[in-house]
Amino acid sequence: WICSGRKEKASSCTSFSIRDSEMISVLRSFFREFIGDMDKYIDKYIRIYEEQSNRVCIDDEISKIKNEIDKLAANKDKLFDLYIDSAITKDDFRERNGKIQQKIDSLESEISNLNEKANNLGETIKQLNGIKTYFSTSVSDCNSISDNLVYELCKNLIEKIAIEPIDKNTANIIFVPKFGDKEEYRLL
């Protein structure tokens, strides 16, 4: 493992190379700590999604929209009555009726979008619970995971790895996760 700065401009980087076997061991230590906190991160996102997908709030919003649609439909009926009674011309009827219908179509589309949003958020919550279950059952012993899985976890969970040399043989290794609170995990 070599720092990206060292790869690009060797003279500007004070870091040193770390053997793959040593880095795998360090990554396993990181994942042991990080995966222990995984429930905390996933629970946080689940709470956020549950707040956004609160079905009661969505149902209230849909109910309000349906009431608005009912009012517009009543206006359409009144408009039709005016046309039947020859109080307005056919062209006026078509114009006003078209505008009302556009509003109704727009509101029905809003209802559809709200239902889709609720379903998508519900699906996301299921996926997050699946990830939580996976990490709590499948990856409970970080020492037993393969090197390939360590590399995959590294690519998918870690935004950045920074190495701060202390002296020519030791360094602080800082892991910044891709999600969560962007906490830095330091290992010596």
Short mmCIF file of C-alpha atoms in Angstrom, two decimals, residues 12 53 73 145:
data_model
loop_
_atom_site.label_atom_id
_atom_site.label_comp_id
_atom_site.label_asym_id
_atom_site.label_seq_id
_atom_site.Cartn_x
_atom_site.Cartn_y
_atom_site.Cartn_z
CA SER A 12 6.28 15.60 -1.52
CA SER A 53 -41.83 7.76 5.16
CA ALA A 73 -64.60 18.01 -9.42
CA ILE A 145 -13.06 -12.92 6.49
#
